[in-house]
PDB file of C-alpha atoms in Angstrom:
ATOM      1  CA  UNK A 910       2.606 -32.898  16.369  1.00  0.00           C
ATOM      2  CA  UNK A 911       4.454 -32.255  12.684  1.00  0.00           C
ATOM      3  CA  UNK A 912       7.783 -33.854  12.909  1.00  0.00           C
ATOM      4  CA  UNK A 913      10.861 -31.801  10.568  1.00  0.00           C
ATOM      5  CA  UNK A 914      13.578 -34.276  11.768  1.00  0.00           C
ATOM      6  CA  UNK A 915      15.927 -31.941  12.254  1.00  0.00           C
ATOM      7  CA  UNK A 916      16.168 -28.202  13.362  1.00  0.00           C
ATOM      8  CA  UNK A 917      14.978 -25.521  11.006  1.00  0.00           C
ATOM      9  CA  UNK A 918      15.228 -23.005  14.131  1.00  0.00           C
ATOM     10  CA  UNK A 919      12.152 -20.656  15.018  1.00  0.00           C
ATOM     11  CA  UNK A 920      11.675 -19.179  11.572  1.00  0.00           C
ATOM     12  CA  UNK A 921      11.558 -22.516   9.577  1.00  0.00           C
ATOM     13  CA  UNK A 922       9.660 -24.839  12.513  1.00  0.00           C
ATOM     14  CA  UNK A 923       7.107 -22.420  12.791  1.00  0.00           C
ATOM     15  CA  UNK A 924       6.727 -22.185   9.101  1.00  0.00           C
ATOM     16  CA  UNK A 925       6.486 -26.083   8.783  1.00  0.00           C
ATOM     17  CA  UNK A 926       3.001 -25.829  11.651  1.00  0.00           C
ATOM     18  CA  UNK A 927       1.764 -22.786   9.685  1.00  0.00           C
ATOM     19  CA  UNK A 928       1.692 -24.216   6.467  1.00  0.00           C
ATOM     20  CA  UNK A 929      -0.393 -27.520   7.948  1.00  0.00           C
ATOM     21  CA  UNK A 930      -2.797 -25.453   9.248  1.00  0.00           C
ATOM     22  CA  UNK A 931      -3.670 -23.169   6.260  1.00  0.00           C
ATOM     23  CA  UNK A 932      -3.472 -26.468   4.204  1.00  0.00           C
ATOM     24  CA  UNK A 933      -6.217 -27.006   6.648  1.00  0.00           C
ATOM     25  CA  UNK A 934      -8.429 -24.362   6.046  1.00  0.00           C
ATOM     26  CA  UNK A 935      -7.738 -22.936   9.645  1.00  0.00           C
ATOM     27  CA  UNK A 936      -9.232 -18.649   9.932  1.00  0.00           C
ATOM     28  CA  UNK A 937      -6.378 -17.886  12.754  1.00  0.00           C
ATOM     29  CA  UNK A 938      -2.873 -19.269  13.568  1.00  0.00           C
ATOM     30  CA  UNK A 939      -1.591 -19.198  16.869  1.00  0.00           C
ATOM     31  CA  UNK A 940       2.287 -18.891  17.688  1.00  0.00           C
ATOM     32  CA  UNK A 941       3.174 -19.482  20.946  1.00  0.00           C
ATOM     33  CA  UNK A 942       6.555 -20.178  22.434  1.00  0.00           C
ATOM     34  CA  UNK A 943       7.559 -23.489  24.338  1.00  0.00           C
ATOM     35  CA  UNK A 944       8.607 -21.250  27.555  1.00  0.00           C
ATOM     36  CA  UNK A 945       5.287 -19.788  28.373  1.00  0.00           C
ATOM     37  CA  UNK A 946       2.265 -19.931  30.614  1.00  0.00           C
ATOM     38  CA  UNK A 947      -0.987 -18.449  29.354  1.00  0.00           C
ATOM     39  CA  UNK A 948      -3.823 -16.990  31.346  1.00  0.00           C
ATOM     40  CA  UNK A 949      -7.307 -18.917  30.837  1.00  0.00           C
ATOM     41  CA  UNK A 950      -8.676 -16.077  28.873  1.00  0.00           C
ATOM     42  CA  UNK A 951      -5.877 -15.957  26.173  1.00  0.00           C
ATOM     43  CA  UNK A 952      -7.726 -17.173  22.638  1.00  0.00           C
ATOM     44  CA  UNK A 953     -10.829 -15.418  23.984  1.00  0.00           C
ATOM     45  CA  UNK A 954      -9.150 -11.837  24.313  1.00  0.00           C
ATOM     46  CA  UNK A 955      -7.709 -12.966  21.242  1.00  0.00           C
ATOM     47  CA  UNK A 956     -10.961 -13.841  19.171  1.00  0.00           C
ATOM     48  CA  UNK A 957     -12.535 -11.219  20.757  1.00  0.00           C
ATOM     49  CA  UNK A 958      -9.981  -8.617  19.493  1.00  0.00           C
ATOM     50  CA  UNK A 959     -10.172  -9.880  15.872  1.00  0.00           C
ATOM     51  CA  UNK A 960     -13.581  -9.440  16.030  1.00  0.00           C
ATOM     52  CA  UNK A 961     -13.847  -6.130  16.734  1.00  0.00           C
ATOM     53  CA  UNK A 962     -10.744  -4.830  15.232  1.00  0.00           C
ATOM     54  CA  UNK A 963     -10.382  -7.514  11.897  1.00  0.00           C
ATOM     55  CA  UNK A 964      -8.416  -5.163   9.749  1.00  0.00           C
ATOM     56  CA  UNK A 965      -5.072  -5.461  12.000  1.00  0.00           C
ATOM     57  CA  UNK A 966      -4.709  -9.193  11.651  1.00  0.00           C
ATOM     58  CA  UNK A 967      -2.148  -9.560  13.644  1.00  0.00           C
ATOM     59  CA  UNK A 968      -2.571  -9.633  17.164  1.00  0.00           C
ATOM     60  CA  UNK A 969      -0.176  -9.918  19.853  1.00  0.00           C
ATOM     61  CA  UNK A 970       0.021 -10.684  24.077  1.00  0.00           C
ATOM     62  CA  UNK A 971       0.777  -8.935  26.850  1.00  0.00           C
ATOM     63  CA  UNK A 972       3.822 -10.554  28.087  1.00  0.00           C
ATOM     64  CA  UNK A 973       5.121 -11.190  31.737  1.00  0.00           C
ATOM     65  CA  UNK A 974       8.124 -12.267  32.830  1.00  0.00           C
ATOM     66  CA  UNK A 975       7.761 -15.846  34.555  1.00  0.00           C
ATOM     67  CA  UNK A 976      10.379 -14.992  37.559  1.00  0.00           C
ATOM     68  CA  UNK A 977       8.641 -11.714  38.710  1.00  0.00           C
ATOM     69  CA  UNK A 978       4.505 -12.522  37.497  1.00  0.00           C
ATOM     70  CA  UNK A 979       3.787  -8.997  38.327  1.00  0.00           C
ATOM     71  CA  UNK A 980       6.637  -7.017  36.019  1.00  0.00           C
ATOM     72  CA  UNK A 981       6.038  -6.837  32.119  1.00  0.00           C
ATOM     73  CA  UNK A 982       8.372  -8.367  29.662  1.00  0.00           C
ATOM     74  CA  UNK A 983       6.226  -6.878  26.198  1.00  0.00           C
ATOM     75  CA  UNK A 984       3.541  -4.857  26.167  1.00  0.00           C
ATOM     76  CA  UNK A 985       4.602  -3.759  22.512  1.00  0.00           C
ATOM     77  CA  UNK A 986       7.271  -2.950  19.929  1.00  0.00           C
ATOM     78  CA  UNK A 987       8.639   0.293  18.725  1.00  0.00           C
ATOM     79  CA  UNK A 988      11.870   1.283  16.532  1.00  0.00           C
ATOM     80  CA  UNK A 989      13.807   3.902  17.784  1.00  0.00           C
ATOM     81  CA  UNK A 990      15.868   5.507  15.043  1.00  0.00           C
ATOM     82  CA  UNK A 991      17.627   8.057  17.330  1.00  0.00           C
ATOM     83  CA  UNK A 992      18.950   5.031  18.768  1.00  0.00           C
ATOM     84  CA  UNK A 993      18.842   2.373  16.036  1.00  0.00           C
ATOM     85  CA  UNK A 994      17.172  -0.164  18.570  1.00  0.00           C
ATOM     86  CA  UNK A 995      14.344  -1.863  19.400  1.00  0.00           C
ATOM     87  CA  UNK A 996      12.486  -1.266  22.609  1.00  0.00           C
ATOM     88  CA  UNK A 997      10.317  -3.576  24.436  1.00  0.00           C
ATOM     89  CA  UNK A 998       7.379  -1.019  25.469  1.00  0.00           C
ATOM     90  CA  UNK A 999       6.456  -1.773  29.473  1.00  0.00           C
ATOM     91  CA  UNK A1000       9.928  -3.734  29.768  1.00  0.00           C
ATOM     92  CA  UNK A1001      10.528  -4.633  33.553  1.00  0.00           C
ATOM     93  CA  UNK A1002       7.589  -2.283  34.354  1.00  0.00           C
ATOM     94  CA  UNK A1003       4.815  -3.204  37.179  1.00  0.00           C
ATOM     95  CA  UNK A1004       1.702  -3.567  35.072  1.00  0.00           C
ATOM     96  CA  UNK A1005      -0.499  -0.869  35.213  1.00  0.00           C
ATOM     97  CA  UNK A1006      -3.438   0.686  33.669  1.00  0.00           C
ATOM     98  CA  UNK A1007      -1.219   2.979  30.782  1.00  0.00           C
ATOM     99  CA  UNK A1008      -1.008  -1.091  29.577  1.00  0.00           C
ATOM    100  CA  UNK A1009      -5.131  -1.547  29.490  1.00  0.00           C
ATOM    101  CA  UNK A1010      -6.147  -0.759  25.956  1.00  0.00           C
ATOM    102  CA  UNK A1011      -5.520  -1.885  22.590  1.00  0.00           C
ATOM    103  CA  UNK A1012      -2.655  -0.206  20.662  1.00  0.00           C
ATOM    104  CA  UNK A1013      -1.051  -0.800  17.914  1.00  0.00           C
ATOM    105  CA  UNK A1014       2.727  -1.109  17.570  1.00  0.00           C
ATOM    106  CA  UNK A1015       5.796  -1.389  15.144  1.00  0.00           C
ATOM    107  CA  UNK A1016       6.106  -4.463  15.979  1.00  0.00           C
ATOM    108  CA  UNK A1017       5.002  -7.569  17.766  1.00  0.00           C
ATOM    109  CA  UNK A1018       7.105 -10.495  19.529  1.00  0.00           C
ATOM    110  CA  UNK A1019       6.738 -13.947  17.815  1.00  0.00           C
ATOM    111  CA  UNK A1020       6.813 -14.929  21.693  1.00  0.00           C
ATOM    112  CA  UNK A1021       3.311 -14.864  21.546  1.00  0.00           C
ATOM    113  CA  UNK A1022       1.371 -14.093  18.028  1.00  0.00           C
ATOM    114  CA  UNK A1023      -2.439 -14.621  16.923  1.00  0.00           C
ATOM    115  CA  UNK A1024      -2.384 -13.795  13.220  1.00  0.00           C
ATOM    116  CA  UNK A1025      -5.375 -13.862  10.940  1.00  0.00           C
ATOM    117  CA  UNK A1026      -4.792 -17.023   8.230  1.00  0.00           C
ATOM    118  CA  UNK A1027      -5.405 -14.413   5.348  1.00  0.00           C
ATOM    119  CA  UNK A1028      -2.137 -12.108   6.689  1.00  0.00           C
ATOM    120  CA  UNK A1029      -0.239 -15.407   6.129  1.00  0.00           C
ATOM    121  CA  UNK A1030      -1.813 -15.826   2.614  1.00  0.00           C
ATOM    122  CA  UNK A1031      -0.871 -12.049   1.448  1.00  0.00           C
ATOM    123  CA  UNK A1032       2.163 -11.609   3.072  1.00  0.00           C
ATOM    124  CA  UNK A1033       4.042 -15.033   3.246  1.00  0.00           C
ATOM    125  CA  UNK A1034       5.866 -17.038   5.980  1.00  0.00           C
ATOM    126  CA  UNK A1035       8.233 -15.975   7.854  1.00  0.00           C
ATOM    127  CA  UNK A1036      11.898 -15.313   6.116  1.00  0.00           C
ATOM    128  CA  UNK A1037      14.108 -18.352   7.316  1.00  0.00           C
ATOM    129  CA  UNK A1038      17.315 -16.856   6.455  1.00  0.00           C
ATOM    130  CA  UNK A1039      16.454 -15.078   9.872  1.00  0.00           C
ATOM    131  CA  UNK A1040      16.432 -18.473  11.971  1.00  0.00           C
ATOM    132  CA  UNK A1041      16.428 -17.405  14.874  1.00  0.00           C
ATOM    133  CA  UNK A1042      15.318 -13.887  16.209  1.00  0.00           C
ATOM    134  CA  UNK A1043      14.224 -11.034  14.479  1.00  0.00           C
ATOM    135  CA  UNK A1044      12.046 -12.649  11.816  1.00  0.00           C
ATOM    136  CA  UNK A1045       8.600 -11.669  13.121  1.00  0.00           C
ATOM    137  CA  UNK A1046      10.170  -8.339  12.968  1.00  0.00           C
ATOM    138  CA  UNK A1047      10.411  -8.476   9.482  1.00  0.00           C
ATOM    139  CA  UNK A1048       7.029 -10.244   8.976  1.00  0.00           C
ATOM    140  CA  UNK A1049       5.243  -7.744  10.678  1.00  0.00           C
ATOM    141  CA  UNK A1050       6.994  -4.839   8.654  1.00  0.00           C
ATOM    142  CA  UNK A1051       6.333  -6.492   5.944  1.00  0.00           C
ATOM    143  CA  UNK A1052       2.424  -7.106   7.069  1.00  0.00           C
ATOM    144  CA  UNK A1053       2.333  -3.098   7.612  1.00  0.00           C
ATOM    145  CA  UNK A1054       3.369  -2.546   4.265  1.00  0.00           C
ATOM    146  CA  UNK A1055       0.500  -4.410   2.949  1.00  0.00           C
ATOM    147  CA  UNK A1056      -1.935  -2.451   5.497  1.00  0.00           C
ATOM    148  CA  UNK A1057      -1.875  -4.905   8.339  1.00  0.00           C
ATOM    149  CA  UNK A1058      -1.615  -3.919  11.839  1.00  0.00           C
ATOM    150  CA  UNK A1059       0.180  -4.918  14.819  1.00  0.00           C
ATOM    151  CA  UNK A1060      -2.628  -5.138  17.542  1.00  0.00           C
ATOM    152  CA  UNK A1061      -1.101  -5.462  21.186  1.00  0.00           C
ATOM    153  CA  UNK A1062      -4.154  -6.904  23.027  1.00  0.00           C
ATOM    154  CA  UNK A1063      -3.882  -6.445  26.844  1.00  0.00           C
ATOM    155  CA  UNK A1064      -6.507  -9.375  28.001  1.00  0.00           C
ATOM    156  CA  UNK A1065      -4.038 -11.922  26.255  1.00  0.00           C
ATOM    157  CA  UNK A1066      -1.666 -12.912  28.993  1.00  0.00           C
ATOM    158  CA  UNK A1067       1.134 -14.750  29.083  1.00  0.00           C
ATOM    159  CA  UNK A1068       4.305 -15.273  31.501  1.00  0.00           C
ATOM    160  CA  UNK A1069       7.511 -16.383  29.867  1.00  0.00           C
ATOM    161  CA  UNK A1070      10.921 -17.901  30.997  1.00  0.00           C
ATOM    162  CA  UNK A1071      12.863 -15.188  29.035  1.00  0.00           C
ATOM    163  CA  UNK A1072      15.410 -16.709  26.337  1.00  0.00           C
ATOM    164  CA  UNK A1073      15.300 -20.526  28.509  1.00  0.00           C
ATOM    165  CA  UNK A1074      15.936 -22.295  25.748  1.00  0.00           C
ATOM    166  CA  UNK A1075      19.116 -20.645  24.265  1.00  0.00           C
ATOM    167  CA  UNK A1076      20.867 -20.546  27.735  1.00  0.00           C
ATOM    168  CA  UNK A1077      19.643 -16.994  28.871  1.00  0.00           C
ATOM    169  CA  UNK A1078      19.148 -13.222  27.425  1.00  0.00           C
ATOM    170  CA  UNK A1079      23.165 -13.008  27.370  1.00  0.00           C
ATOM    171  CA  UNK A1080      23.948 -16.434  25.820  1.00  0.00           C
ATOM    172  CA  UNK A1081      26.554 -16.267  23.093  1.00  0.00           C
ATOM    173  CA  UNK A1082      23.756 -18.037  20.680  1.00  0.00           C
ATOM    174  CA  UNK A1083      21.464 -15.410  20.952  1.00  0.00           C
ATOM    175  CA  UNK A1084      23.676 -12.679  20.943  1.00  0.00           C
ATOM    176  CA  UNK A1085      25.145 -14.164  17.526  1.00  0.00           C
ATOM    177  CA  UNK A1086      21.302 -13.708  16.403  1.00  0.00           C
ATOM    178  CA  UNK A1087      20.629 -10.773  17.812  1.00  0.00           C
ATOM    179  CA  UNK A1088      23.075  -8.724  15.901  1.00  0.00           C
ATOM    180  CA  UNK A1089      23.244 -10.581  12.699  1.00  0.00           C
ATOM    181  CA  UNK A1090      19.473 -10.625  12.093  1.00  0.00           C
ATOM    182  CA  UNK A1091      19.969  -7.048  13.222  1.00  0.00           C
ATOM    183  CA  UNK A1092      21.461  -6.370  10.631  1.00  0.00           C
ATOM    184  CA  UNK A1093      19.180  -8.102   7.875  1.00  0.00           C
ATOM    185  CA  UNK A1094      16.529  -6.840   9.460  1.00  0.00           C
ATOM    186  CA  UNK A1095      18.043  -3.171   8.376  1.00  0.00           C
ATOM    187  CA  UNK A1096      19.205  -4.081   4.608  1.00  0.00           C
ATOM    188  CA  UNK A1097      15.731  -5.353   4.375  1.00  0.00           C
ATOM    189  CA  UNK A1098      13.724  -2.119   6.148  1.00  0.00           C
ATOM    190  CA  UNK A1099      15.877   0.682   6.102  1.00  0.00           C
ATOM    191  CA  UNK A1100      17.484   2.902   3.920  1.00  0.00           C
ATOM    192  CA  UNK A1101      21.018   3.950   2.994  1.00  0.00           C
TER     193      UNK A1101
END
């Protein structure tokens, strides 16, 4: 347990644990938010993925929603320009077998991330300006700009009580983040 003594949001706390583990010569970093429940196989699909696909790096869960076990939450991230949004790939979707294989994405949710130690050392932390939301999206673009890939890695479960500790999905606080980091996220990724 590393102690900040104050807030420093998702961005900045995570950061603080990251930084103590490279210090100690860790080879992979797990991420993991406080509202989840992980399957018994989770670091092994994990290892075994960065094994046998080490030049993504970055490897990322299949995601459940907690209240309905059997409907996906994430099972990968993709921009949509047409639309300027994000879209959570599987969202509410029954799991089936179109969500079996390893793929690789845009994106992957800092819900659940199991990043190589040497993406951290090329790439950097993640940018605390975000806070809250939106900064794993940035860290992974800015991973696949220096040839990482997002790996979504279907034998990594986890179930997770969707936005529990900001009130819900529709709390003002995360709707605050949402579209500000938006937005920061696009100065920093798109063009004009």
């Amino acid at each position: 347990l590393v102690e900040t003594g104050r807030n420093l949001g998702y961005a900045g706390g995570n950061n603080v644990g990251i930084r103590w583990a490279l210090a100690r010569g860790t080879e992979y970093v797990l991420i993991i938010n406080n509202d989840t429940i992980v399957n018994a196989g989770l670091l092994n699909g994990f290892i075994r993925a960065a094994e046998l696909v080490p030049e993504a790096g970055i490897y990322g869960a299949k995601i459940f929603h907690e209240n309905a076990p059997d409907r996906l939450w994430f099972a990968g991230g993709e921009w949509c320009p047409d639309q300027l949004e994000f879209k959570h790939v599987g969202g509410d979707q029954p799991d089936s077998r179109e969500f079996d294989g390893y793929r690789q994405w845009d994106y992957l949710t800092g819900c659940v991330l199991f990043v190589d130690a040497r993406v951290f050392t090329e790439v950097g932390l993640f940018d605390e300006k975000f806070y809250l939301t939106y900064e794993e999206t940035d860290w992974c673009y800015r991973a696949r700009q220096k040839g990482f890939r997002c790996l979504f890695v279907p034998e990594a479960m986890v179930w997770h009580k969707v936005s529990a500790s900001f009130g819900g999905a529709a709390s003002p606080l995360i709707t605050y983040f949402l579209t500000r980091n938006k937005l920061l996220w696009a100065r920093n990724h798109l063009g004009a």
